[in-house]
PDB file of C-alpha atoms in Angstrom:
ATOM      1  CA  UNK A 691       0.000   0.000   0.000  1.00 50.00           C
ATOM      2  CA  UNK A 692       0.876   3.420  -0.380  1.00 65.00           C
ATOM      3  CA  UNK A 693       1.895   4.070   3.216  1.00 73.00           C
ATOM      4  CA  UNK A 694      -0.540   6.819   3.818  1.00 76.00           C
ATOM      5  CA  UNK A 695      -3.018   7.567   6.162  1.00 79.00           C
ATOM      6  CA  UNK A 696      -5.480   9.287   4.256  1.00 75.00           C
ATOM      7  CA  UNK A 697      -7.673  10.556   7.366  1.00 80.00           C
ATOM      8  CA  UNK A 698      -4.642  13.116   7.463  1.00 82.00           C
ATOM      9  CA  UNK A 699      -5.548  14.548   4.323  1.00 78.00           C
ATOM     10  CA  UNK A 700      -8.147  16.034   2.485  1.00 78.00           C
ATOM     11  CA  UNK A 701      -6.998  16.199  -0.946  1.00 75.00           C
ATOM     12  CA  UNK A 702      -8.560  16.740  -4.461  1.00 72.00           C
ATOM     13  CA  UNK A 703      -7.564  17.788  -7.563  1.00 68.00           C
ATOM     14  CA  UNK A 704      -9.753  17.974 -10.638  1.00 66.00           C
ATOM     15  CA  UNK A 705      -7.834  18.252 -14.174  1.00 60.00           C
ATOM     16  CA  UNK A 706     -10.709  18.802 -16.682  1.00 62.00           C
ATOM     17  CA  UNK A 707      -9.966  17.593 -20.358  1.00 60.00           C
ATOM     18  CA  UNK A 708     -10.032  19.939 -23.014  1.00 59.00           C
ATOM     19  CA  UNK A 709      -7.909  22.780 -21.491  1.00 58.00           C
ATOM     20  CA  UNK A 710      -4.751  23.086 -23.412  1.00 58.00           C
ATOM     21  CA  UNK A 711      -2.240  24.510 -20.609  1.00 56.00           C
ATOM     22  CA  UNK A 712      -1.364  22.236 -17.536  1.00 55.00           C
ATOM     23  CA  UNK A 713      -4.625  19.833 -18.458  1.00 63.00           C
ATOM     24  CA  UNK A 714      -4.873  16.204 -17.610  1.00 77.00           C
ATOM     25  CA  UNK A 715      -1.707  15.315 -19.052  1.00 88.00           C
ATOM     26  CA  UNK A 716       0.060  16.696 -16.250  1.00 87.00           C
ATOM     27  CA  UNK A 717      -2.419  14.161 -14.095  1.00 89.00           C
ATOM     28  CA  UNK A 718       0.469  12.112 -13.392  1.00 92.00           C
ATOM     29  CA  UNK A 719       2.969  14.437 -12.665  1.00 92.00           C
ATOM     30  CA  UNK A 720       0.651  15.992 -10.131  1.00 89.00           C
ATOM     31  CA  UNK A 721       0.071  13.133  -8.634  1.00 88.00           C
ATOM     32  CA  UNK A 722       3.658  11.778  -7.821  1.00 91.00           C
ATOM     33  CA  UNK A 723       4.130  15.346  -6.618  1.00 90.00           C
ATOM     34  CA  UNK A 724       1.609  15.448  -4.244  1.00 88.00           C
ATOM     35  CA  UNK A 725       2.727  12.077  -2.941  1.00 87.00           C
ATOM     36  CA  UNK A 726       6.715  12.895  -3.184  1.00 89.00           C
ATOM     37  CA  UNK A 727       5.517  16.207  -0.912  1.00 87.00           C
ATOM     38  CA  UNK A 728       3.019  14.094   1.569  1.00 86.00           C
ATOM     39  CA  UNK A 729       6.079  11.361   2.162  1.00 85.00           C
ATOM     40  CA  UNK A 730       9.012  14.009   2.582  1.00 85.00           C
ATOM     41  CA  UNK A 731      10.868  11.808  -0.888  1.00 87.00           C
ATOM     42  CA  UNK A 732      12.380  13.015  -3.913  1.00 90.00           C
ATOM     43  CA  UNK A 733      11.298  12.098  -7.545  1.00 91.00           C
ATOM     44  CA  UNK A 734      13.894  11.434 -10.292  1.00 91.00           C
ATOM     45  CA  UNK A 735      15.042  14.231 -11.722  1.00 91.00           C
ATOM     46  CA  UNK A 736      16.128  12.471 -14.338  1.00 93.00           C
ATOM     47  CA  UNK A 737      12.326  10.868 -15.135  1.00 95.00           C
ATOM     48  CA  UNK A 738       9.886  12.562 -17.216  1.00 96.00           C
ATOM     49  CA  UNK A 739       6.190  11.653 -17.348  1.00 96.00           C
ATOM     50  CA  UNK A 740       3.014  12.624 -18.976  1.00 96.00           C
ATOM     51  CA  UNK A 741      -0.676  10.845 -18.193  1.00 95.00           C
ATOM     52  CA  UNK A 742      -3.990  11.655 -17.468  1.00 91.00           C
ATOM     53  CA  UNK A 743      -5.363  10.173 -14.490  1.00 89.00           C
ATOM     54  CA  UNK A 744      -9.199   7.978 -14.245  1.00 86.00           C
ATOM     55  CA  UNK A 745     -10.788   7.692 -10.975  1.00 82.00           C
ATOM     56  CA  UNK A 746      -9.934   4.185 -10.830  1.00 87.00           C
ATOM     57  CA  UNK A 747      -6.050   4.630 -10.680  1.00 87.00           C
ATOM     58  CA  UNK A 748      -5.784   4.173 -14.563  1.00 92.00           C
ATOM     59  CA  UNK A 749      -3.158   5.829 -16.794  1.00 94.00           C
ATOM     60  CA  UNK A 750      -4.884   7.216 -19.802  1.00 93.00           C
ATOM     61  CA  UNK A 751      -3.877   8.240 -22.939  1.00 93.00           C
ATOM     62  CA  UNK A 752      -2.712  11.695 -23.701  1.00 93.00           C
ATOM     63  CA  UNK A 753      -2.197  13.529 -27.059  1.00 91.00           C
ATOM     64  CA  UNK A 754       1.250  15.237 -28.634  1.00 93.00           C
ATOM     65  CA  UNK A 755       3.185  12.225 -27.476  1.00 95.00           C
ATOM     66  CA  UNK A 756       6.549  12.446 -29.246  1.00 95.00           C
ATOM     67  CA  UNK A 757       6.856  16.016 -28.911  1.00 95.00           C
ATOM     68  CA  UNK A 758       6.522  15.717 -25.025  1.00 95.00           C
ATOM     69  CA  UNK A 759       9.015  12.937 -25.275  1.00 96.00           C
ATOM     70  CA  UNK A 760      10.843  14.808 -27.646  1.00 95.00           C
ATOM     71  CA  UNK A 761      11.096  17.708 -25.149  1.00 95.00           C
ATOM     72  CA  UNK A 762      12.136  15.093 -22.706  1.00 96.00           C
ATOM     73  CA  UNK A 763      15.140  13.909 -24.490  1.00 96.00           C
ATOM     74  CA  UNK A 764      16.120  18.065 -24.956  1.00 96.00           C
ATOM     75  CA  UNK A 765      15.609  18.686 -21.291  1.00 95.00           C
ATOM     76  CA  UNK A 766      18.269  15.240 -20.344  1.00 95.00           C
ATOM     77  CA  UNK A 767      15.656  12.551 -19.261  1.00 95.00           C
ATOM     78  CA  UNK A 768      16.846   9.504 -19.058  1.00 95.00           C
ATOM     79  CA  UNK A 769      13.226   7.565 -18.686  1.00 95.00           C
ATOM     80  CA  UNK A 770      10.398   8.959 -19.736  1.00 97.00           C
ATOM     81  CA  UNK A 771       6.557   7.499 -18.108  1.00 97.00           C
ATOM     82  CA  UNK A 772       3.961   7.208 -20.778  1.00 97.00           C
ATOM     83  CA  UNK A 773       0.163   6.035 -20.600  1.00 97.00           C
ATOM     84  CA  UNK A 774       0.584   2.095 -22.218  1.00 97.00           C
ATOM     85  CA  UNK A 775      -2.310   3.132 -24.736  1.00 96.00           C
ATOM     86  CA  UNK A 776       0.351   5.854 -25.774  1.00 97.00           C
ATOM     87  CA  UNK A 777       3.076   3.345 -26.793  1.00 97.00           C
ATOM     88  CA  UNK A 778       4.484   3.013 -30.428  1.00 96.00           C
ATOM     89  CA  UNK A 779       7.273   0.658 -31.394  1.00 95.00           C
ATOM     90  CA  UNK A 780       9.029   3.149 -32.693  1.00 94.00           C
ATOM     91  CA  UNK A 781       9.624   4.370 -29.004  1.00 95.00           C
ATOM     92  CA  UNK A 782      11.958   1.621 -28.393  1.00 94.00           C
ATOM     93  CA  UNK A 783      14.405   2.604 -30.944  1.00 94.00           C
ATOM     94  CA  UNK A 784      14.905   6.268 -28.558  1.00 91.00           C
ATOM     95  CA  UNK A 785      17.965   7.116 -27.209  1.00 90.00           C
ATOM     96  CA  UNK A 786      16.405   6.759 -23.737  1.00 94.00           C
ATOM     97  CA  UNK A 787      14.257   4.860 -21.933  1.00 96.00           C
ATOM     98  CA  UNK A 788       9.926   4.860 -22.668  1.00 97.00           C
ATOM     99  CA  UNK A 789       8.315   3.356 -20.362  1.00 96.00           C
ATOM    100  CA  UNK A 790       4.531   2.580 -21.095  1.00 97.00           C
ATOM    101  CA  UNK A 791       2.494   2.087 -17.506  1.00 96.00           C
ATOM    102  CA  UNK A 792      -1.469   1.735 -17.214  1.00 95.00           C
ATOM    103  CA  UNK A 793      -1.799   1.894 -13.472  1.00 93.00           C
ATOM    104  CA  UNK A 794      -0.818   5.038 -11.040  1.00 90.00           C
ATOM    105  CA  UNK A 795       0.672   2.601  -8.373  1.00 88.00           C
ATOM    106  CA  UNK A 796       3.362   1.698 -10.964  1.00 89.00           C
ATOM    107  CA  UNK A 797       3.820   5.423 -11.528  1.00 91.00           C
ATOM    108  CA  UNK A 798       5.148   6.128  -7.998  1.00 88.00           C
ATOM    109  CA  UNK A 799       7.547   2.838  -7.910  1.00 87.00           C
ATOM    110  CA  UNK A 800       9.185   4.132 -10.550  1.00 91.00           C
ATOM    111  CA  UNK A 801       9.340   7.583 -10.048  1.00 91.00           C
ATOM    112  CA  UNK A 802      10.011   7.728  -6.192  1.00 83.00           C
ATOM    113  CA  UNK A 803      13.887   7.622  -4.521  1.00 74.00           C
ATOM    114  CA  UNK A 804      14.285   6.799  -1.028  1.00 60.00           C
ATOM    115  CA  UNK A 805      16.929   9.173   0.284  1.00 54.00           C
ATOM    116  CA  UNK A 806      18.771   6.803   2.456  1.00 54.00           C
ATOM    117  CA  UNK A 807      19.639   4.314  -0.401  1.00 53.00           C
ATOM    118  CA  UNK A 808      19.206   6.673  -3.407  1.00 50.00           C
ATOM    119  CA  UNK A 809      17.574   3.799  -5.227  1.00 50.00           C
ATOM    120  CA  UNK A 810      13.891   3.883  -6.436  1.00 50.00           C
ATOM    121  CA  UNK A 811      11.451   2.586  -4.077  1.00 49.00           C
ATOM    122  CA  UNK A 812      10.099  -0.539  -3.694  1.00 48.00           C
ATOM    123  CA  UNK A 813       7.283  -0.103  -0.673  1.00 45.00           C
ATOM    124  CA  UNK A 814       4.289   0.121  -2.441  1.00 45.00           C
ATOM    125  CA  UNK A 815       2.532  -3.141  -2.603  1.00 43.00           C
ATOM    126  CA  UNK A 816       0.569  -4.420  -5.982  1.00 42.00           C
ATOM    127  CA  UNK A 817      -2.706  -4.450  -3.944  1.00 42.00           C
ATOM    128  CA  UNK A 818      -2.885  -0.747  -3.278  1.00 41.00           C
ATOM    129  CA  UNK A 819      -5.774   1.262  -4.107  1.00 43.00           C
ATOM    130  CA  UNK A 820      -5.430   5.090  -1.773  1.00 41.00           C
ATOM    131  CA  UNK A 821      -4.672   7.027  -5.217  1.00 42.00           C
ATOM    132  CA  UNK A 822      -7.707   5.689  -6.476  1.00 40.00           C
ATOM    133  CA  UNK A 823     -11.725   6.021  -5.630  1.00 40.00           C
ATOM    134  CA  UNK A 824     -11.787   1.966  -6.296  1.00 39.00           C
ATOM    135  CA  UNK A 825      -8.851  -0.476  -6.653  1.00 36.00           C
ATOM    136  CA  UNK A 826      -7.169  -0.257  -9.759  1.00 35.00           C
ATOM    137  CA  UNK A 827      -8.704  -2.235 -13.256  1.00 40.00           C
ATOM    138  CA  UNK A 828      -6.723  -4.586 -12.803  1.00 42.00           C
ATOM    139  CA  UNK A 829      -8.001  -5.390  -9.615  1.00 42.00           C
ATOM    140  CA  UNK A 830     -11.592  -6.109 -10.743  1.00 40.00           C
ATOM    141  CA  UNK A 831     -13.121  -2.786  -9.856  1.00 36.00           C
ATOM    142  CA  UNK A 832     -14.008  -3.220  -6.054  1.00 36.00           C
ATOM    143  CA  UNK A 833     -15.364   0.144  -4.879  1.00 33.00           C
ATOM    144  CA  UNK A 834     -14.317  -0.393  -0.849  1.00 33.00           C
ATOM    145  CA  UNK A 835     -11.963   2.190   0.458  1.00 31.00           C
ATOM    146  CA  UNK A 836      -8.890   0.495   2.542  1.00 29.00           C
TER     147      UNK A 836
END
């Protein structure tokens, strides 16, 4: 799980599609801010990512993909998060790393260092559903809150 206790917070963020400055394709971005702040950890600086967010912890797709990773490569990424419905195989042939993720919880393993071992984090467990109103898709839709 995320390793949050959510009565401590009262947090909500609405990104509505169709507004073309800092829309929903920052949804992910956002979101591993808001957690990086909440836990006192870092992100990558070295990680780009672009996604729009559903209410069940999904990754959705996004438009003007290859210019936002395009931008990425100019700005020194090194991996760069995309929604999986995003992905082309052309991606794989980039000078850096594309990697195409469909649920939020895989969002903040990848994104998140843990300051003691400067390594990515690894203590968010597959059956997590905070970020999300339900558990993920891939969870079967239950609607209980944990």
């Amino acid at each position: 799980h995320f390793q949050i206790n959510t009565k401590n917070y009262d947090i909500h963020l609405n990104l509505p599609g169709g507004i073309p400055i800092d829309g929903p394709s920052a949804g992910i971005a956002i979101m591993a801010a808001v957690y990086s702040a909440i836990m006192e950890v870092p992100i990558d600086n070295k990680l780009a990512m672009t996604g729009e967010i559903s209410i069940l912890g999904e990754v959705k797709p996004v438009g003007g993909i290859s210019t936002k990773i395009e931008a990425a490569i100019k700005a020194g990424a090194e991996r760069v998060l995309i929604p999986e419905e995003n992905w082309q195989d052309i991606f794989a042939l980039t000078e850096i790393k594309i990697m195409p993720e469909k649920y939020v919880k895989h969002i903040i393993k990848l994104s998140v260092y843990d300051n003691k071992k400067n390594t990515l984090l690894d203590m968010i467990s597959s059956e997590s559903n905070i970020l999300s109103a339900a558990s993920s898709a891939e969870e079967g839709y239950d609607c209980t809150c944990r």
